[in-house]
Coordinates of C-alpha atoms in Angstrom, one line a residue:
M1 CA 132.6 55.5 40.3
Q2 CA 133.2 58.8 41.8
A3 CA 131.5 57.6 45.2
V4 CA 134.4 54.6 45.3
H5 CA 136.7 57.0 44.0
D6 CA 135.7 59.3 46.8
L7 CA 136.9 56.3 49.4
S8 CA 140.4 57.8 49.5
S9 CA 139.6 61.4 48.9
D10 CA 139.7 61.8 53.2
A11 CA 143.5 60.9 52.4
D12 CA 143.2 63.5 49.7
F13 CA 145.1 61.6 46.6
E14 CA 144.6 64.2 44.6
K15 CA 147.4 66.3 43.6
G16 CA 151.2 66.6 44.3
A17 CA 153.0 69.3 45.7
S18 CA 155.1 71.2 42.8
S19 CA 158.4 71.2 44.8
L20 CA 159.2 67.5 44.4
S21 CA 157.6 67.5 41.2
L22 CA 160.2 65.8 38.6
T23 CA 159.4 66.8 35.4
K24 CA 156.3 69.6 34.5
N25 CA 154.8 67.6 32.2
A26 CA 154.5 64.1 33.1
G27 CA 151.3 62.7 33.5
F28 CA 153.0 61.0 37.3
T29 CA 154.9 62.1 39.7
F30 CA 156.0 61.4 43.0
A31 CA 154.9 64.9 44.3
R32 CA 151.0 63.4 43.2
L33 CA 151.0 61.2 45.8
L34 CA 151.5 64.3 48.4
P35 CA 148.1 65.6 49.4
K36 CA 147.4 69.5 48.3
R37 CA 143.7 69.6 49.1
A38 CA 143.1 69.5 52.7
S39 CA 140.8 66.7 53.9
K40 CA 137.6 66.9 54.3
R41 CA 137.4 66.1 58.2
S42 CA 140.0 69.2 58.9
L43 CA 137.6 71.3 56.4
L44 CA 134.8 70.4 58.5
I45 CA 135.9 71.3 61.4
V46 CA 137.3 74.5 60.2
F47 CA 133.7 75.6 58.9
R48 CA 132.0 74.6 62.0
Q49 CA 134.2 77.1 64.1
L50 CA 133.9 79.6 61.5
A51 CA 130.2 79.7 61.5
L52 CA 129.5 79.6 65.2
L53 CA 132.4 82.6 65.9
V54 CA 130.9 84.8 63.1
E55 CA 127.6 84.1 64.2
T56 CA 128.1 85.1 67.8
G57 CA 129.6 88.2 66.1
I58 CA 133.5 87.4 66.3
D59 CA 134.8 89.4 63.8
L60 CA 135.4 87.5 60.4
A61 CA 139.3 88.2 60.4
E62 CA 139.4 87.6 64.1
A63 CA 137.7 83.9 63.8
I64 CA 139.7 83.0 60.8
E65 CA 142.8 83.8 63.5
L66 CA 140.8 81.8 66.1
A67 CA 140.6 78.9 63.4
A68 CA 143.8 78.2 61.9
A69 CA 145.4 78.4 65.2
S70 CA 143.3 75.7 66.5
C71 CA 143.2 73.7 63.3
R72 CA 145.8 70.6 63.1
N73 CA 146.1 70.1 59.6
A74 CA 149.5 72.3 58.5
L75 CA 148.1 72.4 54.7
L76 CA 144.9 74.3 55.8
R77 CA 146.5 75.9 59.1
E78 CA 148.5 77.5 56.6
A79 CA 145.8 78.3 54.1
L80 CA 144.2 79.6 56.8
E81 CA 146.9 82.1 57.7
E82 CA 146.9 83.3 54.4
I83 CA 143.6 84.1 53.7
H84 CA 143.6 86.0 57.2
E85 CA 146.7 88.0 56.5
A86 CA 145.3 89.0 52.9
I87 CA 141.8 89.8 54.9
S88 CA 143.8 92.2 57.3
N89 CA 145.8 93.7 54.2
G90 CA 142.4 94.6 52.5
K91 CA 141.6 91.7 50.2
S92 CA 137.9 90.5 50.1
L93 CA 137.1 87.4 51.8
S94 CA 136.4 85.6 48.3
N95 CA 139.2 87.1 46.4
A96 CA 141.4 85.4 49.8
V97 CA 139.6 82.2 49.4
Q98 CA 139.8 82.3 46.0
A99 CA 143.5 82.0 46.1
Q100 CA 143.6 79.0 48.3
E101 CA 140.3 77.0 46.2
E102 CA 143.4 74.1 45.4
V103 CA 143.2 73.7 49.4
V104 CA 139.8 74.0 49.9
G105 CA 138.0 73.3 47.0
N106 CA 136.4 75.2 44.0
Q107 CA 133.1 74.6 45.1
I108 CA 133.6 75.6 48.5
A109 CA 135.7 78.8 47.6
A110 CA 132.7 79.8 44.9
S111 CA 130.0 78.9 47.5
I112 CA 131.9 81.7 50.1
Q113 CA 132.2 83.7 47.0
A114 CA 128.2 83.7 46.7
G115 CA 127.1 84.0 50.5
E116 CA 129.8 86.8 50.7
A117 CA 127.8 88.7 47.7
S118 CA 125.0 88.0 48.9
G119 CA 125.4 88.9 53.3
R120 CA 124.4 85.3 54.3
L121 CA 127.8 84.3 54.6
V122 CA 126.5 82.5 58.2
D123 CA 124.3 80.5 56.2
V124 CA 126.8 79.2 53.7
L125 CA 129.4 78.6 56.3
R126 CA 127.1 76.6 57.9
Q127 CA 125.5 74.7 54.9
I128 CA 129.3 73.7 53.5
A129 CA 129.7 72.1 57.1
D130 CA 126.4 70.2 56.3
Q131 CA 127.6 69.4 53.3
L132 CA 130.8 68.2 54.3
E133 CA 129.4 66.4 57.3
E134 CA 127.4 64.1 54.8
E135 CA 129.8 63.3 52.6
L136 CA 131.9 62.1 55.8
K137 CA 129.1 59.8 56.8
M138 CA 128.6 58.5 53.7
R139 CA 132.1 57.3 53.4
S140 CA 132.6 56.3 56.8
V141 CA 129.7 53.8 56.0
I142 CA 131.2 52.6 52.7
V143 CA 134.5 52.3 54.1
G144 CA 133.0 50.2 57.1
S145 CA 131.2 48.2 54.4
L146 CA 134.8 47.5 53.0
A147 CA 137.0 46.4 56.1
Y148 CA 135.4 42.9 56.7
P149 CA 135.9 42.0 52.7
A150 CA 139.4 43.2 53.1
I151 CA 140.6 41.8 55.8
L152 CA 139.5 38.5 54.7
C153 CA 141.0 38.8 51.4
M154 CA 144.6 39.6 53.9
A155 CA 143.7 36.5 55.5
S156 CA 143.8 34.7 52.3
C157 CA 146.9 35.8 51.2
G158 CA 148.8 35.0 55.1
V159 CA 146.8 31.4 54.4
A160 CA 148.7 31.3 51.5
L161 CA 151.8 32.6 52.1
I162 CA 151.7 29.9 55.1
L163 CA 150.7 27.2 52.5
I164 CA 153.8 27.8 50.6
W165 CA 156.6 28.8 53.0
F166 CA 156.0 25.9 55.9
V167 CA 153.2 23.6 54.9
L168 CA 154.3 22.4 51.0
P169 CA 158.0 21.8 51.9
Q170 CA 157.2 19.6 54.7
F171 CA 154.9 17.3 52.3
E172 CA 157.8 17.6 50.1
K173 CA 160.1 16.6 52.8
S174 CA 157.8 13.4 53.1
F175 CA 157.3 12.1 49.5
L176 CA 160.9 11.7 49.2
S177 CA 161.8 10.5 52.1
M178 CA 158.6 8.2 51.3
E179 CA 160.7 7.3 48.0
V180 CA 157.0 7.9 46.3
E181 CA 156.1 10.3 43.5
P182 CA 152.6 12.5 44.1
P183 CA 149.9 12.5 41.6
L184 CA 150.5 14.9 38.5
F185 CA 148.7 18.0 40.3
T186 CA 150.5 17.2 43.6
Q187 CA 153.8 18.0 42.0
Y188 CA 152.9 21.0 40.0
L189 CA 151.7 22.7 43.3
I190 CA 155.1 21.4 45.1
K191 CA 157.1 22.8 42.0
T192 CA 154.9 26.1 41.8
A193 CA 155.9 26.8 45.8
S194 CA 159.7 25.8 44.9
L195 CA 159.5 28.0 42.3
I196 CA 158.4 31.0 44.5
R197 CA 160.7 30.5 47.5
A198 CA 163.4 30.3 45.3
N199 CA 163.0 33.5 43.5
V200 CA 161.0 35.4 45.8
I201 CA 163.1 38.4 44.7
V202 CA 161.6 38.5 41.6
V203 CA 158.2 37.9 42.8
V204 CA 158.2 40.6 45.1
G205 CA 159.8 42.8 42.1
I206 CA 157.0 41.9 40.1
I207 CA 154.4 42.8 42.8
V208 CA 155.8 46.0 43.5
A209 CA 156.0 46.7 40.1
V210 CA 152.5 45.4 39.4
I211 CA 151.3 48.3 42.2
V212 CA 153.7 50.9 41.1
S213 CA 152.1 50.8 37.6
A214 CA 148.8 50.6 38.7
V215 CA 149.3 53.8 41.3
G216 CA 151.0 55.4 38.2
L217 CA 147.5 54.5 35.4
W218 CA 145.2 55.7 38.2
F219 CA 146.6 59.5 38.3
Q220 CA 146.3 59.1 34.2
P221 CA 142.7 60.8 33.5
W222 CA 142.4 58.3 30.5
A223 CA 143.1 55.2 32.8
R224 CA 141.0 56.0 35.7
R225 CA 138.4 57.4 33.7
A226 CA 138.3 53.8 31.5
V227 CA 138.3 51.8 35.2
S228 CA 135.6 54.0 36.5
D229 CA 133.3 53.2 33.0
L230 CA 134.1 49.4 33.1
C231 CA 133.0 49.7 37.0
F232 CA 129.7 51.9 36.1
F233 CA 128.1 50.0 33.9
S234 CA 129.2 46.3 35.0
P235 CA 125.7 44.1 36.0
V236 CA 126.9 44.1 39.4
L237 CA 128.1 47.0 40.7
G238 CA 127.2 49.1 38.3
S239 CA 123.0 50.2 39.8
A240 CA 124.9 51.0 43.0
L241 CA 127.3 52.9 41.3
R242 CA 125.2 55.1 39.0
N243 CA 122.9 56.0 42.2
L244 CA 125.8 57.3 44.2
A245 CA 127.3 59.5 41.2
I246 CA 124.0 60.9 40.4
G247 CA 123.2 61.2 43.9
Q248 CA 126.4 62.7 44.5
L249 CA 126.3 65.3 41.5
F250 CA 122.9 66.2 42.5
V251 CA 123.2 67.2 45.7
S252 CA 126.4 68.9 45.1
M253 CA 124.4 71.4 42.3
A254 CA 121.8 71.7 45.0
H255 CA 124.1 72.8 47.5
L256 CA 125.7 75.3 45.3
L257 CA 122.3 76.8 44.2
R258 CA 121.2 77.3 47.6
N259 CA 124.4 79.2 48.4
G260 CA 123.1 81.6 45.4
I261 CA 125.4 80.3 43.0
S262 CA 123.8 80.5 39.2
L263 CA 123.0 77.1 37.5
L264 CA 125.4 77.6 34.9
D265 CA 128.6 78.9 36.9
A266 CA 126.9 75.5 39.4
I267 CA 127.5 73.4 36.4
Q268 CA 130.8 74.5 35.2
L269 CA 131.6 73.8 38.7
M270 CA 130.6 70.5 38.5
Q271 CA 132.8 70.2 35.3
R272 CA 136.2 70.7 37.1
S273 CA 135.0 68.0 39.6
S274 CA 136.4 64.4 39.1
F275 CA 133.6 62.3 37.8
D276 CA 133.2 59.0 35.4
G277 CA 133.3 59.4 31.8
S278 CA 129.5 59.0 31.8
T279 CA 128.6 61.5 34.3
Q280 CA 131.1 63.8 32.6
Q281 CA 129.1 63.7 29.8
L282 CA 126.3 64.6 31.2
V283 CA 127.6 67.9 33.1
D284 CA 128.7 68.9 29.4
A285 CA 125.9 68.4 28.0
W286 CA 124.1 70.2 30.8
E287 CA 125.9 72.9 30.2
A288 CA 125.8 73.9 26.2
D289 CA 121.9 73.4 26.6
V290 CA 121.9 76.0 29.6
I291 CA 124.3 78.4 27.2
E292 CA 121.6 77.7 24.5
G293 CA 118.9 78.6 27.1
R294 CA 116.7 75.3 26.7
G295 CA 117.5 73.7 29.8
L296 CA 118.2 70.5 31.7
T297 CA 116.0 68.2 30.1
H298 CA 116.6 68.6 26.4
R299 CA 119.0 66.0 26.0
L300 CA 117.9 63.2 28.8
D301 CA 117.1 60.6 26.9
E302 CA 120.7 60.6 25.8
F303 CA 121.5 59.0 28.8
G304 CA 119.9 56.0 29.7
F305 CA 122.5 55.5 32.8
L306 CA 120.4 58.2 35.2
P307 CA 118.3 56.2 37.6
E308 CA 114.8 55.3 37.6
G309 CA 112.6 58.6 37.8
A310 CA 115.2 61.3 37.4
D311 CA 114.5 62.5 34.3
A312 CA 110.9 62.8 35.4
M313 CA 112.5 65.3 38.6
L314 CA 114.6 67.0 36.6
V315 CA 111.5 67.9 33.9
M316 CA 109.3 68.0 37.1
A317 CA 111.7 70.6 39.0
E318 CA 112.0 72.6 35.6
K319 CA 108.3 72.9 35.7
T320 CA 107.5 74.2 39.0
G321 CA 111.1 75.8 39.3
K322 CA 112.1 74.2 42.1
L323 CA 115.1 72.8 40.8
E324 CA 117.3 73.3 43.8
L325 CA 114.3 71.6 46.3
V326 CA 114.4 68.8 43.9
L327 CA 117.6 68.3 43.5
A328 CA 119.0 68.5 46.9
T329 CA 116.1 65.7 47.8
A330 CA 116.1 63.6 44.9
G331 CA 120.0 63.9 45.0
L332 CA 119.6 62.5 49.0
H333 CA 117.7 59.4 47.8
Y334 CA 119.6 58.6 45.1
R335 CA 122.9 58.6 47.3
N336 CA 121.0 56.8 50.4
E337 CA 120.0 54.2 47.7
G338 CA 123.4 53.3 46.2
T339 CA 125.0 53.1 49.9
T340 CA 122.5 50.4 50.7
R341 CA 123.1 48.6 47.9
L342 CA 126.8 48.8 47.5
H343 CA 127.2 47.7 51.6
Q344 CA 124.5 45.0 50.4
L345 CA 126.9 43.7 47.8
L346 CA 129.7 44.2 50.2
K347 CA 128.3 42.2 52.6
L348 CA 127.5 39.3 49.5
S349 CA 131.2 39.2 49.1
E350 CA 132.1 38.1 52.8
P351 CA 130.5 34.3 52.4
I352 CA 132.0 34.2 48.9
I353 CA 135.4 35.1 50.2
I354 CA 135.0 32.3 52.8
I355 CA 133.8 30.0 50.4
G356 CA 136.9 30.9 48.3
L357 CA 139.7 30.9 50.6
G358 CA 138.3 27.5 52.3
V359 CA 138.2 25.7 49.1
F360 CA 142.0 26.9 48.2
V361 CA 142.8 25.2 51.5
G362 CA 140.7 21.7 50.9
I363 CA 142.6 21.6 47.3
V364 CA 145.9 22.2 48.7
V365 CA 145.4 20.0 51.5
A366 CA 143.9 16.9 49.4
S367 CA 146.2 17.1 47.0
V368 CA 149.2 16.7 49.5
L369 CA 147.3 14.4 52.4
L370 CA 145.7 11.8 49.7
P371 CA 148.1 10.7 48.4
M372 CA 150.3 10.4 51.4
L373 CA 147.3 8.4 52.5
D374 CA 147.1 6.0 49.8
V375 CA 151.0 5.0 50.3
Q376 CA 150.5 4.5 54.3
S377 CA 147.6 2.0 52.9
A378 CA 149.1 0.4 50.6
S379 CA 152.1 -0.1 53.0
A380 CA 149.7 -1.5 55.6
A381 CA 148.2 -3.6 53.1
R382 CA 151.7 -4.6 52.4

C-alpha cells in the first residue's frame, strides 16, 4: 500500500506545520494538512542542479546558494538558505542537512552524510536525483492510470444529481397530473429523490462529516495501517500492491547501500519510512536479525507475502556478497511488475464503471418510463 499512499506524496500530506497545531498531543490537527516535506519534484530539480554545479567545480556553498535562489518551492528554498548559512558558519554539509531532515527526508540526509564522509558527494547527489526521478516516473504512470476511472466516477455522480434534481421531479409531476399511482419501486425512487432535495443541507453536512472523519482517520497511524493491510491482502489489488511495496523497499535499500550507508543504518532508516503493517514487520525482523548477526534471510519463511522469487534472490545476494546489486535489480523488477499489474486492473475498472453507470441510468429510466407507457397504452385502448 505504500506505493498507493505515495500517489499523494508529491502534494506531501505528511505532517503539519506546528504553528497551526490546535493541541500538542492531538492525533489529528489542521497543521497536519500543510506540507512540511518538500515535494519530490522540487527536490529532483535542486539535486540535479547541485550535482551539475559541484561537478563543474563550483564551491558547494555557492552551489547551494544558486540552487536556493532559483528554487520555487518556498519550504525547500528556506531550508536551502538555512543550509547555506550553516555551511558558511563552519558547519559540515551533513550536519546542516541533518537539521533540515523534515524537509528533505531522512534517507536523503543520511545519503549526503555518507557521501560526504566517503568523498563521493557528486556521485551521491546524482544518485539521489536519479532515485527521485524514478519515483516520479512510477507515480506519473499510476496517477495517469487513475485519471480516467476518477473522471468516470465524477460523471456518475453528475448523472445521479441531474436525475435527482431535474428528471425525477418532472416525472413525479406527470404521474400526479395523470392521477396514476406508479409501481412500488418507482414510488421509492421518487420519494428518495424528494427526501434528498428537501434535506439537501443535512445530506451535504453528512457527506462533509464523512470526508472530514475519513481524512482525520487517515492521519491516525493505526487506521492508515489497517486500510493498507486490507488492500495489501485483498484478492484483487493485493498482488500488485505487494510487488510495489517490496519493490520500493528493495530499491530504497539498494540506493542507501550504494551511497555508503551500512546495512543496519539502512534498515533503521527504512523503519522510519511509511510502510504498511506487514512490510514494517519485515523491516523490524531484519533489524533484529542483523543486530544479532543472522543476516536478512533468517526469518523469510515467516513472511509469505513476499513476491515470487524474492526470498531466493535475498539468499543468493547474501551468499555472493552482492546485496546492493541484487536489491536494485530485483526491486526494479518487482516495482515495474506491480505498476503494470495495477495499470491493468485500473484499465479493467473502466468498462465496469461504464456498465454500472449504464445500469443505474437504465433502471431509473425504466422505472419511470414503463409505468407511463402502460398508462398511455391503457388510455389508448379505451
